[in-house]
Short mmCIF file of N, CA, C and O in Angstrom, two decimals:
data_model
loop_
_atom_site.label_atom_id
_atom_site.label_comp_id
_atom_site.label_asym_id
_atom_site.label_seq_id
_atom_site.Cartn_x
_atom_site.Cartn_y
_atom_site.Cartn_z
N UNK T 1 80.89 101.08 83.02
CA UNK T 1 81.53 102.36 82.34
C UNK T 1 80.59 103.07 81.60
O UNK T 1 79.84 102.43 80.66
N UNK T 2 80.53 104.34 81.61
CA UNK T 2 79.77 105.44 80.72
C UNK T 2 80.60 105.61 79.61
O UNK T 2 81.68 106.17 79.81
N UNK T 3 80.00 105.71 78.40
CA UNK T 3 80.66 105.92 77.21
C UNK T 3 79.91 107.03 76.28
O UNK T 3 78.66 106.54 76.22
N UNK T 4 80.33 108.02 75.65
CA UNK T 4 79.68 108.69 74.66
C UNK T 4 80.64 109.13 73.67
O UNK T 4 81.73 109.22 73.68
N UNK T 5 80.13 108.56 72.55
CA UNK T 5 80.83 108.95 71.27
C UNK T 5 80.15 110.22 70.55
O UNK T 5 78.97 110.18 70.25
N UNK T 6 80.95 111.27 70.33
CA UNK T 6 80.27 112.47 69.88
C UNK T 6 81.03 112.83 68.48
O UNK T 6 82.23 112.65 68.30
N UNK T 7 80.17 113.37 67.63
CA UNK T 7 80.69 113.81 66.35
C UNK T 7 79.90 115.04 65.72
O UNK T 7 78.72 114.96 66.04
N UNK T 8 80.61 115.82 65.08
CA UNK T 8 79.86 116.97 64.48
C UNK T 8 79.16 116.55 63.28
O UNK T 8 79.44 115.63 62.61
N UNK T 9 77.99 117.24 63.02
CA UNK T 9 77.28 116.90 61.88
C UNK T 9 77.87 117.00 60.55
O UNK T 9 77.55 116.05 59.51
N UNK T 10 78.94 117.67 60.28
CA UNK T 10 79.69 117.70 59.17
C UNK T 10 80.88 116.80 59.09
O UNK T 10 81.57 116.78 58.12
N UNK T 11 81.07 115.99 60.18
CA UNK T 11 82.16 115.03 60.11
C UNK T 11 83.56 115.53 60.37
O UNK T 11 84.52 114.73 60.41
N UNK T 12 83.64 116.80 60.72
CA UNK T 12 85.07 117.48 60.87
C UNK T 12 85.67 117.04 62.25
O UNK T 12 87.01 117.27 62.28
N UNK T 13 85.06 116.63 63.19
CA UNK T 13 85.55 116.46 64.45
C UNK T 13 84.80 115.38 65.06
O UNK T 13 83.59 115.36 65.25
N UNK T 14 85.47 114.40 65.76
CA UNK T 14 84.83 113.35 66.61
C UNK T 14 85.64 113.27 67.79
O UNK T 14 86.84 113.32 67.89
N UNK T 15 84.90 113.03 68.93
CA UNK T 15 85.52 112.76 70.15
C UNK T 15 84.98 111.72 70.96
O UNK T 15 83.66 111.32 70.69
N UNK T 16 85.62 111.02 71.83
CA UNK T 16 85.09 109.80 72.69
C UNK T 16 85.16 110.32 74.00
O UNK T 16 86.42 110.77 74.47
N UNK T 17 84.10 110.30 74.79
CA UNK T 17 84.04 110.69 76.06
C UNK T 17 83.62 109.49 76.91
O UNK T 17 82.88 108.79 76.58
N UNK T 18 84.33 109.31 78.20
CA UNK T 18 84.21 108.26 78.94
C UNK T 18 84.31 108.45 80.20
O UNK T 18 85.07 109.38 80.67
N UNK T 19 83.69 107.69 81.23
CA UNK T 19 83.90 107.84 82.69
C UNK T 19 83.87 106.50 83.13
O UNK T 19 82.99 105.70 82.83
N UNK T 20 84.66 106.38 84.17
CA UNK T 20 84.59 105.04 84.91
C UNK T 20 84.39 105.37 86.38
O UNK T 20 84.58 106.46 86.87
N UNK T 21 83.81 104.23 87.15
CA UNK T 21 83.62 104.50 88.59
C UNK T 21 83.41 103.10 89.15
O UNK T 21 83.12 102.12 88.46
N UNK T 22 83.69 103.09 90.48
CA UNK T 22 83.47 101.91 91.17
C UNK T 22 81.96 101.60 91.40
O UNK T 22 81.15 102.64 91.52
N UNK T 23 81.81 100.25 91.16
CA UNK T 23 80.33 100.00 91.49
C UNK T 23 79.46 100.30 90.21
O UNK T 23 79.99 100.42 89.19
N UNK T 24 78.10 100.06 90.18
CA UNK T 24 77.30 100.22 89.02
C UNK T 24 76.82 101.56 88.91
O UNK T 24 76.66 102.37 89.88
N UNK T 25 76.37 101.79 87.57
CA UNK T 25 75.77 103.05 87.28
C UNK T 25 74.30 102.96 87.58
O UNK T 25 73.61 101.96 87.48
N UNK T 26 73.65 104.09 88.08
CA UNK T 26 72.25 104.14 88.20
C UNK T 26 71.84 105.53 87.60
O UNK T 26 72.62 106.23 87.16
N UNK T 27 70.40 105.88 87.71
CA UNK T 27 70.08 106.96 87.28
C UNK T 27 70.83 108.32 87.65
O UNK T 27 71.14 109.15 86.92
N UNK T 28 71.09 108.38 88.97
CA UNK T 28 71.91 109.56 89.57
C UNK T 28 73.13 109.72 88.89
O UNK T 28 73.64 110.86 88.57
N UNK T 29 73.91 108.61 88.90
CA UNK T 29 75.19 108.68 88.23
C UNK T 29 75.33 108.80 86.79
O UNK T 29 76.17 109.64 86.30
N UNK T 30 74.37 108.37 86.24
CA UNK T 30 74.23 108.68 84.80
C UNK T 30 73.75 110.21 84.39
O UNK T 30 74.20 110.76 83.42
N UNK T 31 72.92 110.75 85.26
CA UNK T 31 72.44 112.00 85.13
C UNK T 31 73.72 112.96 85.31
O UNK T 31 73.94 114.05 84.61
N UNK T 32 74.59 112.57 86.29
CA UNK T 32 75.73 113.46 86.45
C UNK T 32 76.75 113.21 85.19
O UNK T 32 77.28 114.18 84.99
N UNK T 33 76.84 112.08 84.65
CA UNK T 33 77.76 112.12 83.48
C UNK T 33 77.19 112.85 82.36
O UNK T 33 77.89 113.65 81.75
N UNK T 34 75.83 112.98 82.26
CA UNK T 34 75.18 113.81 81.10
C UNK T 34 75.52 115.35 81.57
O UNK T 34 75.83 116.12 80.77
N UNK T 35 75.37 115.66 82.76
CA UNK T 35 75.70 116.92 83.08
C UNK T 35 76.99 117.52 82.72
O UNK T 35 77.50 118.54 82.27
N UNK T 36 77.94 116.55 83.15
CA UNK T 36 79.49 116.82 82.64
C UNK T 36 79.62 116.87 81.20
O UNK T 36 80.39 117.63 80.61
N UNK T 37 78.81 116.04 80.51
CA UNK T 37 78.93 116.07 78.95
C UNK T 37 78.55 117.40 78.43
O UNK T 37 79.10 118.09 77.37
N UNK T 38 77.57 118.11 79.16
CA UNK T 38 76.93 119.39 78.79
C UNK T 38 78.10 120.47 78.40
O UNK T 38 78.01 121.17 77.66
N UNK T 39 78.97 120.46 79.29
CA UNK T 39 80.05 121.57 79.26
C UNK T 39 80.82 121.50 77.86
O UNK T 39 81.42 122.37 77.35
N UNK T 40 80.96 120.10 77.36
CA UNK T 40 81.73 119.97 76.19
C UNK T 40 80.92 120.41 75.05
O UNK T 40 81.46 120.67 74.03
N UNK T 41 79.63 120.36 75.08
CA UNK T 41 78.75 120.65 73.94
C UNK T 41 78.25 121.98 73.81
O UNK T 41 77.76 122.57 72.80
N UNK T 42 78.45 122.83 74.88
CA UNK T 42 78.10 124.25 75.17
C UNK T 42 76.83 124.69 74.18
O UNK T 42 76.87 125.50 73.27
N UNK T 43 75.82 123.98 74.61
CA UNK T 43 74.49 124.40 74.19
C UNK T 43 74.03 123.80 72.80
O UNK T 43 72.92 124.06 72.21
N UNK T 44 74.88 123.15 72.15
CA UNK T 44 74.76 122.26 70.94
C UNK T 44 73.56 121.14 71.23
O UNK T 44 73.57 120.73 72.28
N UNK T 45 72.96 120.89 70.16
CA UNK T 45 71.91 119.79 70.24
C UNK T 45 72.61 118.52 70.38
O UNK T 45 73.64 118.30 69.70
N UNK T 46 72.05 117.48 71.06
CA UNK T 46 72.82 116.28 71.33
C UNK T 46 71.60 115.10 71.38
O UNK T 46 70.39 115.48 71.67
N UNK T 47 71.82 114.15 70.73
CA UNK T 47 71.07 113.00 70.43
C UNK T 47 71.67 111.68 71.25
O UNK T 47 72.83 111.41 71.07
N UNK T 48 70.85 111.19 72.09
CA UNK T 48 71.24 110.09 72.85
C UNK T 48 70.83 108.84 72.31
O UNK T 48 69.71 108.70 71.96
N UNK T 49 71.52 107.56 72.28
CA UNK T 49 71.31 106.33 71.87
C UNK T 49 71.34 105.58 72.91
O UNK T 49 72.54 105.12 73.31
N UNK T 50 70.22 105.15 73.69
CA UNK T 50 70.48 104.32 74.98
C UNK T 50 70.21 102.76 74.56
O UNK T 50 69.55 102.44 73.69
N UNK T 51 70.87 102.05 75.42
CA UNK T 51 70.37 100.58 75.30
C UNK T 51 69.30 100.32 76.40
O UNK T 51 68.77 101.27 76.81
N UNK T 52 68.98 99.04 76.70
CA UNK T 52 67.90 98.69 77.52
C UNK T 52 68.21 98.84 79.02
O UNK T 52 67.41 98.39 79.70
N UNK T 53 69.43 99.57 79.48
CA UNK T 53 69.43 99.67 80.89
C UNK T 53 68.28 100.42 81.56
O UNK T 53 67.88 101.53 81.08
N UNK T 54 67.74 99.82 82.57
CA UNK T 54 66.55 100.43 83.27
C UNK T 54 66.87 101.89 83.75
O UNK T 54 66.01 102.72 83.74
N UNK T 55 68.04 102.29 84.16
CA UNK T 55 68.37 103.61 84.35
C UNK T 55 68.18 104.69 83.51
O UNK T 55 67.90 105.87 83.62
N UNK T 56 68.42 104.14 82.03
CA UNK T 56 68.11 105.08 81.03
C UNK T 56 66.62 105.29 80.71
O UNK T 56 66.24 106.33 80.17
N UNK T 57 65.65 104.49 81.34
CA UNK T 57 64.24 104.57 81.17
C UNK T 57 63.61 105.09 82.34
O UNK T 57 62.35 105.34 82.68
N UNK T 58 64.29 105.45 83.55
CA UNK T 58 63.82 105.62 84.78
C UNK T 58 62.93 107.06 84.80
O UNK T 58 63.26 107.88 84.02
N UNK T 59 62.06 107.14 85.75
CA UNK T 59 61.64 108.36 85.97
C UNK T 59 62.42 109.64 86.20
O UNK T 59 62.34 110.66 85.58
N UNK T 60 63.38 109.52 87.09
CA UNK T 60 64.30 110.63 87.25
C UNK T 60 65.03 111.06 85.88
O UNK T 60 65.31 112.15 85.63
N UNK T 61 65.49 109.93 85.25
CA UNK T 61 66.07 110.29 83.93
C UNK T 61 65.30 110.90 82.93
O UNK T 61 65.58 111.97 82.43
N UNK T 62 63.96 110.40 82.93
CA UNK T 62 63.05 111.04 81.83
C UNK T 62 62.83 112.60 82.34
O UNK T 62 62.57 113.35 81.49
N UNK T 63 62.45 112.85 83.78
CA UNK T 63 62.32 114.22 84.14
C UNK T 63 63.60 114.96 83.86
O UNK T 63 63.52 116.03 83.38
N UNK T 64 64.76 114.52 84.08
CA UNK T 64 65.91 115.37 83.79
C UNK T 64 66.08 115.65 82.50
O UNK T 64 66.28 116.87 82.04
N UNK T 65 65.97 114.66 81.52
CA UNK T 65 66.11 114.90 80.03
C UNK T 65 64.89 115.94 79.47
O UNK T 65 65.19 116.66 78.77
N UNK T 66 63.77 115.84 80.02
CA UNK T 66 62.54 116.69 79.61
C UNK T 66 63.12 118.05 80.06
O UNK T 66 62.63 118.99 79.25
N UNK T 67 63.69 118.28 81.09
CA UNK T 67 64.14 119.68 81.51
C UNK T 67 65.30 120.24 80.59
O UNK T 67 65.60 121.29 80.47
N UNK T 68 66.13 119.43 79.77
CA UNK T 68 66.97 119.73 78.97
C UNK T 68 66.64 120.15 77.57
O UNK T 68 67.50 120.57 76.69
N UNK T 69 65.46 120.00 77.09
CA UNK T 69 65.00 120.15 75.79
C UNK T 69 65.11 121.44 75.18
O UNK T 69 65.27 121.60 74.04
N UNK T 70 65.26 122.63 75.94
CA UNK T 70 65.42 123.79 75.44
C UNK T 70 66.88 123.96 74.99
O UNK T 70 67.27 124.69 74.23
#
């Protein structure tokens, strides 16, 4: 299960976003999850805290995240 806990810098609002799917997550499915999160943040800056999952450090994930820096 992919989970994202989001909160505003001023603490006024917090939300829990999650997604479940059959099978394992990989870089492609995690990238899709991040794409879906983007519509909730509408251009706001986001900080991700990843664990040691190899998909979090994969080349496709690093390339995708590098494209999102703007």
